[in-house]
Coordinates of C-alpha atoms and ligand atoms in Angstrom, one line a residue:
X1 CA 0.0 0.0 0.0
X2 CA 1.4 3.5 -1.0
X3 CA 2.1 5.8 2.1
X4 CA 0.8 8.9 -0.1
X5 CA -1.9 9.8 2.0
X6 CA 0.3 9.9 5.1
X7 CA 2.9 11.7 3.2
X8 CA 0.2 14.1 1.7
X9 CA -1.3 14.5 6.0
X10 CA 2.1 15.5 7.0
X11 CA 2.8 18.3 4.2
X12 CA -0.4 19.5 5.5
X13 CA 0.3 19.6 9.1
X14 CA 3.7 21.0 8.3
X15 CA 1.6 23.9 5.7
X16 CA 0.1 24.8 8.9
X17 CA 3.1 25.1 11.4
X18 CA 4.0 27.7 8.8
X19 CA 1.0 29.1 9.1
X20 CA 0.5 29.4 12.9
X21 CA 4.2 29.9 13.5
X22 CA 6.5 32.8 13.1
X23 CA 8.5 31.9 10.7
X24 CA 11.9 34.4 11.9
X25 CA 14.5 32.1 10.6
X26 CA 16.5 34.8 8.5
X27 CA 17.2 32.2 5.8
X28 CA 13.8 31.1 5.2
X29 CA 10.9 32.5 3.6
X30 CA 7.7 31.7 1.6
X31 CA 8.1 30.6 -1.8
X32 CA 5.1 32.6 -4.5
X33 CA 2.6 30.4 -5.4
X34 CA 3.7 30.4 -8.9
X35 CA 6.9 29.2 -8.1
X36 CA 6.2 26.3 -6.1
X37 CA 3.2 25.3 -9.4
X38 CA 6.2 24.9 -11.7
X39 CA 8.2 22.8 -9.1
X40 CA 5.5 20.4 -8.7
X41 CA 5.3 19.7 -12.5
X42 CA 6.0 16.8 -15.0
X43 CA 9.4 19.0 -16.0
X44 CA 10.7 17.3 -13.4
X45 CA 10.6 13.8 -15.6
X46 CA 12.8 15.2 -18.2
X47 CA 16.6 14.4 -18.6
X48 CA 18.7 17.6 -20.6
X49 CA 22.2 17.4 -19.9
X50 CA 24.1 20.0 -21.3
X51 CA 23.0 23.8 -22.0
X52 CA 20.4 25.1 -24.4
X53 CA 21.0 24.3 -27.9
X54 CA 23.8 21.6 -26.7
X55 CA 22.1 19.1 -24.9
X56 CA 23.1 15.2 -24.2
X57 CA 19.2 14.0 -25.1
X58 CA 16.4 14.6 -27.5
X59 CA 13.4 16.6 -26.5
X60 CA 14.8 19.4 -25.1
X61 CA 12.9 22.0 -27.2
X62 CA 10.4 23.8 -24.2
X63 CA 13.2 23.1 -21.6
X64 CA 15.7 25.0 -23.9
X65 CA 13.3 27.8 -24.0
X66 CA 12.4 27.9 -20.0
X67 CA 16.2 27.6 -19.3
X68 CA 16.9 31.0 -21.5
X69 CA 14.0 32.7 -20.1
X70 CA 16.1 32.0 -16.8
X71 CA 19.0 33.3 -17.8
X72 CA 17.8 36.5 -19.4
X73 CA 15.7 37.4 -16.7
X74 CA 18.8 36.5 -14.3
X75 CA 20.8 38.9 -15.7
X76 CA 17.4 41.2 -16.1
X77 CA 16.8 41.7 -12.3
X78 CA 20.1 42.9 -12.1
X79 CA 19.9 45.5 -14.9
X80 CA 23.4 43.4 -16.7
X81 CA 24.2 43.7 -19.9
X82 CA 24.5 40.0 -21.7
X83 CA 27.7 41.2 -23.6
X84 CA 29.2 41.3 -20.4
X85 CA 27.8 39.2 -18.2
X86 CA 26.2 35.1 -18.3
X87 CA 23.9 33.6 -16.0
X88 CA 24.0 29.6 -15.2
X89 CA 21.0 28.6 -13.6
X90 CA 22.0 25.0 -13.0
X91 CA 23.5 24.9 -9.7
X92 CA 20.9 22.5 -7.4
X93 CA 21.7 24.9 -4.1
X94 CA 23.6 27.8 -3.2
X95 CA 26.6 25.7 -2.2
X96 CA 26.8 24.6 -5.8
X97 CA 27.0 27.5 -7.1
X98 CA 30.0 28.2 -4.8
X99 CA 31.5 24.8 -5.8
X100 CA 31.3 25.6 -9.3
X101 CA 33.3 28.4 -9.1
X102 CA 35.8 27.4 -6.9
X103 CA 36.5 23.8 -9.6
X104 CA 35.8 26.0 -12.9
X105 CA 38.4 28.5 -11.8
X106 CA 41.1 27.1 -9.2
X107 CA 42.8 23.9 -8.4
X108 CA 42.4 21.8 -5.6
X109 CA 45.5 23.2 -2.8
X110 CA 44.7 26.6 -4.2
X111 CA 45.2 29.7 -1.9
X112 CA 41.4 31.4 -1.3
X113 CA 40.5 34.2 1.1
X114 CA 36.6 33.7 3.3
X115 CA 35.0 35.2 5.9
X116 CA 35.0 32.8 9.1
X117 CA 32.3 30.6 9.8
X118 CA 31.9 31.9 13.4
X119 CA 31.7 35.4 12.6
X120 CA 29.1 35.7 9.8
X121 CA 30.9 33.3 7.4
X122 CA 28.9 30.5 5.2
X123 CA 30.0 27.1 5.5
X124 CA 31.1 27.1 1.6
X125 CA 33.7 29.8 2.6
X126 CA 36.5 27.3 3.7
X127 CA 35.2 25.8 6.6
X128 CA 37.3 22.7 7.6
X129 CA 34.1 20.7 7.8
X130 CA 33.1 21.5 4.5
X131 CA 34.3 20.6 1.0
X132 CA 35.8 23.5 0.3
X133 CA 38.0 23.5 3.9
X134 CA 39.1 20.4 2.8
X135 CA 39.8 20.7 -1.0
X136 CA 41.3 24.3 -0.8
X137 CA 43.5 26.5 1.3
X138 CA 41.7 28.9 2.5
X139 CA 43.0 32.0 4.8
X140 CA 39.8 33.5 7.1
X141 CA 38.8 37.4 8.1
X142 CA 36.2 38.1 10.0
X143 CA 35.3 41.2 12.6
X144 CA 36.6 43.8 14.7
X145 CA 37.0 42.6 18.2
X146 CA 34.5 45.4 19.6
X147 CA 32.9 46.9 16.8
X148 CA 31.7 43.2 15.2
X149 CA 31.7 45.1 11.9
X150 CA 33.9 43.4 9.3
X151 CA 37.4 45.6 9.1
X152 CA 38.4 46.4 6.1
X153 CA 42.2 47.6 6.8
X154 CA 42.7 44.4 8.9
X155 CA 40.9 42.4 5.4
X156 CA 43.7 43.8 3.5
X157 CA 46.4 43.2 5.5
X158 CA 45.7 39.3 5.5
X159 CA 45.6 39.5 1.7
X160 CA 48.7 40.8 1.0
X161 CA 49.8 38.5 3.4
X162 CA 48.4 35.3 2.1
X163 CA 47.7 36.2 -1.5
X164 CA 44.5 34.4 -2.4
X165 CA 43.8 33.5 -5.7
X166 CA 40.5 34.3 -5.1
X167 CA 38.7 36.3 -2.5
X168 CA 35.3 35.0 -1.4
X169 CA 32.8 38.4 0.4
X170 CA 29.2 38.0 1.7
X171 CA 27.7 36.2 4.4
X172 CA 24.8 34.2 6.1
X173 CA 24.9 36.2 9.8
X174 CA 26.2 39.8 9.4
X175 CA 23.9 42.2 10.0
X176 CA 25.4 45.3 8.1
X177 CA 26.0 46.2 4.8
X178 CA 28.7 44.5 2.9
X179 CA 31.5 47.3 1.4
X180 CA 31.9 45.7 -2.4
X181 CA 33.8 48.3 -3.9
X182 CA 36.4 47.5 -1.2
X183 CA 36.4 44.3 -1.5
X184 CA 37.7 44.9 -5.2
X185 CA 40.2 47.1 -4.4
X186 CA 41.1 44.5 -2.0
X187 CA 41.4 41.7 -4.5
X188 CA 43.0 44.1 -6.9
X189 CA 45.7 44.7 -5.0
X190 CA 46.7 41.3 -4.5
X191 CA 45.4 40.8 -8.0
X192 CA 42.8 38.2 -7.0
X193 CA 39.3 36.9 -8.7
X194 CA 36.2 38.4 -6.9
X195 CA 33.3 36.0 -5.7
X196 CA 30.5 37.6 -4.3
X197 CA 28.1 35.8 -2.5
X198 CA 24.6 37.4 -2.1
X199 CA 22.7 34.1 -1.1
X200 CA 21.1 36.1 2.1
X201 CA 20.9 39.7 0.7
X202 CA 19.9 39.1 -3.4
X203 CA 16.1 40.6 -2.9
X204 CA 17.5 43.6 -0.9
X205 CA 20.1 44.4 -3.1
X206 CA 17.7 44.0 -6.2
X207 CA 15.0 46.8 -4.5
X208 CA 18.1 48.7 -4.0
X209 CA 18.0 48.8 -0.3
X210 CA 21.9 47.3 -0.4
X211 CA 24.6 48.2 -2.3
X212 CA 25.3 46.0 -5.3
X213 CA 28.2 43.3 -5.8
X214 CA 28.2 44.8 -9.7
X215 CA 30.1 45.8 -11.5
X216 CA 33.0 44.8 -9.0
X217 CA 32.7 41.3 -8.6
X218 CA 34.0 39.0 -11.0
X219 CA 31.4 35.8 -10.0
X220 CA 28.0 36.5 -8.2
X221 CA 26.5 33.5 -6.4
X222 CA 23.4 33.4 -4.6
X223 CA 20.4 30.9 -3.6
X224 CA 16.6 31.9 -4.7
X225 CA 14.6 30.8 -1.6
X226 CA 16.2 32.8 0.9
X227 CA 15.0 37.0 0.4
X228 CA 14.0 35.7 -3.1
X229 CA 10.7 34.2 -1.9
X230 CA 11.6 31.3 -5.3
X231 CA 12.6 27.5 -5.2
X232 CA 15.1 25.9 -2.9
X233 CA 17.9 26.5 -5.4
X234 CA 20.9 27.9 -6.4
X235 CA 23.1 30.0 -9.5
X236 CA 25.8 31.7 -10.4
X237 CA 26.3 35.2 -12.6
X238 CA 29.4 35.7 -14.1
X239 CA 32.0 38.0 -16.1
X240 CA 31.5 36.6 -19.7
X241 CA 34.9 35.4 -20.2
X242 CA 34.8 33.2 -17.5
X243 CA 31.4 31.4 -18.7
X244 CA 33.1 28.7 -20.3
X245 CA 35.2 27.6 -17.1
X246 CA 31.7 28.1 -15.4
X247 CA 29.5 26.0 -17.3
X248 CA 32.1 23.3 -17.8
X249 CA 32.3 23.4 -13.7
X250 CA 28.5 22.7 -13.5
X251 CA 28.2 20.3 -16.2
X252 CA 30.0 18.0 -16.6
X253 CA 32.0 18.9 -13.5
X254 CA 30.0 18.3 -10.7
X255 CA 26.0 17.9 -12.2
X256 CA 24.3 15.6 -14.4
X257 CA 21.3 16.8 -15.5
X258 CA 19.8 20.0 -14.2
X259 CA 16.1 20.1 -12.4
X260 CA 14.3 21.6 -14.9
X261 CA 11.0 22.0 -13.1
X262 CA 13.6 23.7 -10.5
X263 CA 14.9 25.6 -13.1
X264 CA 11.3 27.1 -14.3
X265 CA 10.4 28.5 -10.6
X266 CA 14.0 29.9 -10.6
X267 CA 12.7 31.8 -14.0
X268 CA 9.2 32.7 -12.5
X269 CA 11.3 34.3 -9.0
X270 CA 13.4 36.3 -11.4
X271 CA 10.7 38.1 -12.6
X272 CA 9.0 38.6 -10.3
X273 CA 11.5 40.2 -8.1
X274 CA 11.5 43.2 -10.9
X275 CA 8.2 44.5 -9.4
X276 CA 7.4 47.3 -7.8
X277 CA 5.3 44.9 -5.7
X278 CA 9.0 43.1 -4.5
X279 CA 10.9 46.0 -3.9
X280 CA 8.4 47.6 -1.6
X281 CA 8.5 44.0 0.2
X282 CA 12.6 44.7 0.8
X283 CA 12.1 47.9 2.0
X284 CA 9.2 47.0 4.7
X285 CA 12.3 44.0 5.5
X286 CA 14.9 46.3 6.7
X287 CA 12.5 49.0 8.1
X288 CA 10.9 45.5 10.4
X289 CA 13.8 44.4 11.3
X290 CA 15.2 47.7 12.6
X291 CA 11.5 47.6 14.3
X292 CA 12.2 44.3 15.9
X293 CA 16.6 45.4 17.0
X294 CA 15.0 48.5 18.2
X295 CA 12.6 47.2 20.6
X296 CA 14.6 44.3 22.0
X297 CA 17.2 46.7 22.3
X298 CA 14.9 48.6 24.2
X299 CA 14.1 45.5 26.6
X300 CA 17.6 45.2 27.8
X301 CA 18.8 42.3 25.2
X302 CA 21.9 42.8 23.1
X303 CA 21.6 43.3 19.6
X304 CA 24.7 42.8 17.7
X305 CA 26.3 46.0 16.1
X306 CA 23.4 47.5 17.7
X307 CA 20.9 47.4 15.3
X308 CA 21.2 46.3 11.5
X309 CA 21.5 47.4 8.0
X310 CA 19.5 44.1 6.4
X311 CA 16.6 41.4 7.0
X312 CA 18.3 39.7 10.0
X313 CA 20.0 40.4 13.3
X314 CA 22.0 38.4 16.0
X315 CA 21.1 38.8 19.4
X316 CA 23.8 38.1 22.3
X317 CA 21.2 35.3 24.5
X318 CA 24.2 35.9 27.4
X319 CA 22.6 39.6 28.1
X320 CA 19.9 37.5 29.2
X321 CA 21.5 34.4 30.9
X322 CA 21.2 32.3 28.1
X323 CA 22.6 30.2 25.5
X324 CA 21.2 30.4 22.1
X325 CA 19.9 26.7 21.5
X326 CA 17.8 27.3 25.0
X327 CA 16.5 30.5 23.7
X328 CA 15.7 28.7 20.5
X329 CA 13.6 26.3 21.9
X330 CA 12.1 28.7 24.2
X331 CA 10.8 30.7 21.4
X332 CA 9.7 27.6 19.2
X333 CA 7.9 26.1 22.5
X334 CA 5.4 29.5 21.5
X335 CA 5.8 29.4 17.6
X336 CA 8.1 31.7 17.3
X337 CA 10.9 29.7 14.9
X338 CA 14.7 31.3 15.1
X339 CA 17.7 29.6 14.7
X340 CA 20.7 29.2 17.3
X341 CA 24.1 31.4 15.9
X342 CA 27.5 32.1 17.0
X343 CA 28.5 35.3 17.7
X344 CA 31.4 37.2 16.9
X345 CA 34.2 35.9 19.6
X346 CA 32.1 33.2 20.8
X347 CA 33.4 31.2 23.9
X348 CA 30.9 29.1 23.7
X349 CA 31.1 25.8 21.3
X350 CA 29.2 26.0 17.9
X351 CA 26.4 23.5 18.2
X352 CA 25.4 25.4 21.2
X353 CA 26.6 29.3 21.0
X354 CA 25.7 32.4 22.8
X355 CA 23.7 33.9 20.3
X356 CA 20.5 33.4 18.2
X357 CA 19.7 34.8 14.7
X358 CA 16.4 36.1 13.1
X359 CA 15.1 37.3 10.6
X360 CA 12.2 39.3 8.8
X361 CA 11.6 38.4 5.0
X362 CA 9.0 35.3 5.7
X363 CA 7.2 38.0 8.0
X364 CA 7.1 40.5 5.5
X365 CA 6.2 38.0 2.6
X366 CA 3.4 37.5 4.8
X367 CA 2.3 41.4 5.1
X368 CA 3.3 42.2 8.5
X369 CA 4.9 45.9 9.1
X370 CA 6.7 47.7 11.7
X371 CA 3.7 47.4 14.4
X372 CA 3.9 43.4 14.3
X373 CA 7.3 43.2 14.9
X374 CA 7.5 45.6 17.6
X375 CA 4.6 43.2 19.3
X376 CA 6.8 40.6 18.3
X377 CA 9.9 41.9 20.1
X378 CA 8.4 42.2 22.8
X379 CA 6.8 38.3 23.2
X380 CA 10.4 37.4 22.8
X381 CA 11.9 39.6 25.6
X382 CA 9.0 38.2 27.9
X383 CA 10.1 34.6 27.3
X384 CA 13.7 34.8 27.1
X385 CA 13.9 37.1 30.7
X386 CA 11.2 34.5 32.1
X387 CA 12.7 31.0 30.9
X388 CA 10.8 29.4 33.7
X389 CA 7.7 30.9 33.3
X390 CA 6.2 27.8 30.8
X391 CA 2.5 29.4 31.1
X392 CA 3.5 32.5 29.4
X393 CA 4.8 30.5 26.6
X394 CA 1.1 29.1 26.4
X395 CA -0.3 32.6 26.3
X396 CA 2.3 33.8 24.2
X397 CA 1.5 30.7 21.5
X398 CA -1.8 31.5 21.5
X399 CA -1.7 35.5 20.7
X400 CA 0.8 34.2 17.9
X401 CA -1.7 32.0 16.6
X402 CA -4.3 34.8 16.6
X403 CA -1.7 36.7 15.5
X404 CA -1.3 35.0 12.3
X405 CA -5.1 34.6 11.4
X406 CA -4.7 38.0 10.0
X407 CA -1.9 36.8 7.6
X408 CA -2.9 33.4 5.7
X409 CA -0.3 31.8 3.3
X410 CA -1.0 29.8 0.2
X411 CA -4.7 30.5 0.7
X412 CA -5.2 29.2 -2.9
X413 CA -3.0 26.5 -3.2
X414 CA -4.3 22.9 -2.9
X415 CA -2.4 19.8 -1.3
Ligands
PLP1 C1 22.5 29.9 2.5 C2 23.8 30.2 2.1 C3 24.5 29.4 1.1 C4 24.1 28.0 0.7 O1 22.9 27.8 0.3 P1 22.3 26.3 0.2 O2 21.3 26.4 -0.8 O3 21.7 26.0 1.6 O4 23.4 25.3 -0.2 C5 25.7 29.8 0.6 N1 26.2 31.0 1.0 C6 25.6 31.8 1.9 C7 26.3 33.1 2.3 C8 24.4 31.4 2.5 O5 23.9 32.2 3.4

C-alpha cells in the first residue's frame, strides 16, 4: 500500500506550522505560489544534460526555452548587460553554485581568502568541515574585536599577506551592509578573482536597499529561496569570459542533469522580483527588522552592532543568561521559529553558541509591518527574561496564533 496519503497529511500539518508559527529564521521564507506550481510539475521527468541548444538528449525543445527565459531574466533583475555578463541557472543549491566556481576557476590546494564561519561566514567559505576547507587552502577574516563590523584595513592586510587566488565576500549572519567596492580594491591589490556571495541579501540588493556586488565582482553567487521568496535553489552570474570555465564546472564537473522544473520556478522568481510589488517588500524587510533590534534593544537584550542594515540580526542570549539553543527552543515552544548562531568571539562551542539569529523576510512575505514586529519583540523579551515561566509561553503561543489569522499563506494553493 502506497504511504501517499500519510505523506500528503504530513505536508499539511507541516503547511500549517508555517501558518500558525512565526517563521523568523533569516534564511527562510515563503516561496510565491507560482513558483512552487512549476516545481510540482512533469518538467521534473525530463533528462537535458548540457545547455540550451547543446544538450546530451532529445526533447529538449520547451526546456531550452524555459532555461533562457532563466538566464535573461537573471541577468534582467540585475539590470546586466548580456555582452558582459552570463547567467548559469543550474547549480541545485547555493553551495553549488560556490563549488562551481571554486572547480571551474582554481585547483584543488589553491590559496582562497573567506570570511570565518563563526563570525558571519557561510560554510562554503572554507570551513574545515566542509568541502571547500578540505579541497582548498583557505586564509579566514572576519570582525573587529569590539565593533563586530567586518574591518576592512585588517581584510587587506591578510591579503597581502596570504595572497588568495580568489577572494570570497558575503555572508549568512552579518547584519550590516557589505562594502563591495572595497572588497575589489582589495582583490585588486593582491590581483585576486572576486566572488561575491549574495545568497542572504539578493532581494534587498535588487530593490536597491543594499549596495550591489556589480560591476565589482567577477562571480556572483546566490540561492533563490532565501530573500527571493523562489525554489530551494541555487546560480551563479558571471563575467562573460569566464562562462566557459563556469558551465564546464557545472556540467559536466559536478551535475548531471539540471532540475528543470527547479529551473522554471527559478525563472518565475526572477521576474518577479522586478516588481514594484517586490521592492516595496525589501524595504518594509529592513524598516521591520530595525523595528524588531530597536525594541529588544529597548528591553535590555543585546543586539549585535546595535541594530542592522538588512533582514536579520543576532542577538547576544548571554545579556539574558542564556545560550542560544535554550533560547531557540524557548521561542519555538510559543511558535516563534529562530535559529541558534554564534556570535562574533564566541566562547561558547558552535552547536550550542551564545547567540540566536532572526530574521524578517518570511514575516514581511506575509504582510506584516513595523507594528507586528514591535509586538513581536516584545513576546520574545518576555520569554527569554522568564525561561521558567512555561504558562507565558502558552499565552504567548496563542496571541501568535491569533496573530497569524490575520496573515494566511498559500490560501489558494491545494495539497
Ligand atoms: C544559505 C547560504 C549558502 C548556501 O545555500 P544552500 O542552498 O543551503 O546550499 C551559501 N552562502 C551563503 C552566504 C548562504 O547564506
Amino acid at each position: 500500500m502506497s504511504i501517499s496519503p500519510q505523506i500528503f497529511e504530513l505536508i499539511r500539518q507541516e503547511v500549517k506550522r508555517q501558518q500558525e508559527g512565526l517563521v523568523m529564521i533569516a534564511s527562510e521564507n515563503y516561496a510565491s505560489e507560482d513558483s512552487l506550481k512549476a516545481i510540482g510539475t512533469p518538467l521534473s521527468n525530463k533528462y537535458s544534460e548540457g545547455y540550451p541548444g547543446k544538450r546530451f538528449y532529445t526533447g529538449n525543445q520547451y526546456i531550452d526555452e524555459i532555461e533562457n527565459l532563466a538566464k535573461f531574466e537573471a541577468l534582467k533583475m540585475f539590470n546586466l548587460s548580456d555582452q558582459e555578463w552570463t547567467a548559469n541557472v543550474q547549480p541545485h543549491s547555493g553551495s553549488s553554485a560556490n563549488i562551481a566556481v571554486y572547480m571551474g576557476m582554481l585547483n584543488p590546494g589553491d590559496k582562497l581568502m573567506g570570511s570565518d564561519l563563526s563570525q558571519g561566514g557561510h560554510l562554503t567559505h572554507g570551513s574545515p568541515v566542509n568541502f571547500s576547507g578540505k579541497l582548498f587552502n583557505f586564509a579566514h577574516y572576519g570582525v573587529n574585536e569590539t565593533t563586530h563590523l567586518l574591518d576592512y584595513d585588517k581584510i587587506e592586510e591578510i591579503a597581502i599577506a596570504e595572497q588568495p587566488k580568489m577572494i570570497v565576500c558575503g555572508a549568512t549572519a552579518y547584519p550590516r551592509t557589505i562594502d563591495f567596492a572595497r572588497f575589489r580594491a582589495i582583490a585588486d591589490k593582491v590581483g585576486a578573482l572576486l566572488l561575491a556571495d549574495i545568497a542572504h541579501i539578493i532581494g534587498l540588493i535588487i530593490a536597491g536597499v543594499h549596495p550591489s556586488p556589480f560591476p565589482y565582482a567577477d562571480f556572483v553567487t546566490s540561492t533563490t529561496h532565501k530573500t527571493l521568496s523562489g525554489p530551494r535553489s541555487g546560480f551563479v552570474i558571471s563575467k562573460i569570459q569566464y562562462a566557459p570555465q563556469i558551465d564546464k564546472a557545472i556540467f559536466p564537473g559536478m551535475q548531471g542533469g539540471p532540475l528543470d522544473n527547479i529551473i522554471a520556478a527559478k525563472a518565475i522568481c526572477f521576474s518577479e522580483a522586478q516588481s514594484e510589488e517586490f521592492k516595496a517588500k525589501q524595504i518594509q524587510t529592513v524598516k521591520n527588522c530595525q523595528a524588531l533590534a530597536k525594541k529588544l534593544m529597548d528591553e535590555g537584550i543585546k543586539v549585535i552592532t546595535n541594530g542592522t542594515d538588512n533582514h536579520l540580526l543576532l542577538i547576544d542570549c548571554r545579556s539574558v543568561n542564556l545560550l542560544g539553543k535554550e533560547g531557540a527552543n524557548l521561542l519555538a515552544e510559543a511558535n516563534i521559529y529562530t535559529n541558534f548562531n554564534t556570535v562574533p568571539y564566541d566562547p561558547a562551542k558552535p552547536f550550542n553558541p551564545s547567540g540566536m539569529r532572526m530574521g524578517t523576510a518570511a514575516l514581511s512575505t506575509r504582510g506584516m509591518k513595523e507594528e507586528e514586529l514591535e509586538m513581536i519583540g516584545g513576546w520574545i523579551a518576555q520569554i527569554l527574561k522568564n525561561p521558567e515561566d512555561k504558562n507565558l509561553r502558552e499565552e504567548i503561543k496563542t496571541k501568535v496564533k491569533e496573530l497569524t489569522l490575520g496573515f494566511p499563506i498559500y490560501e489558494n494553493f491545494q495539497i
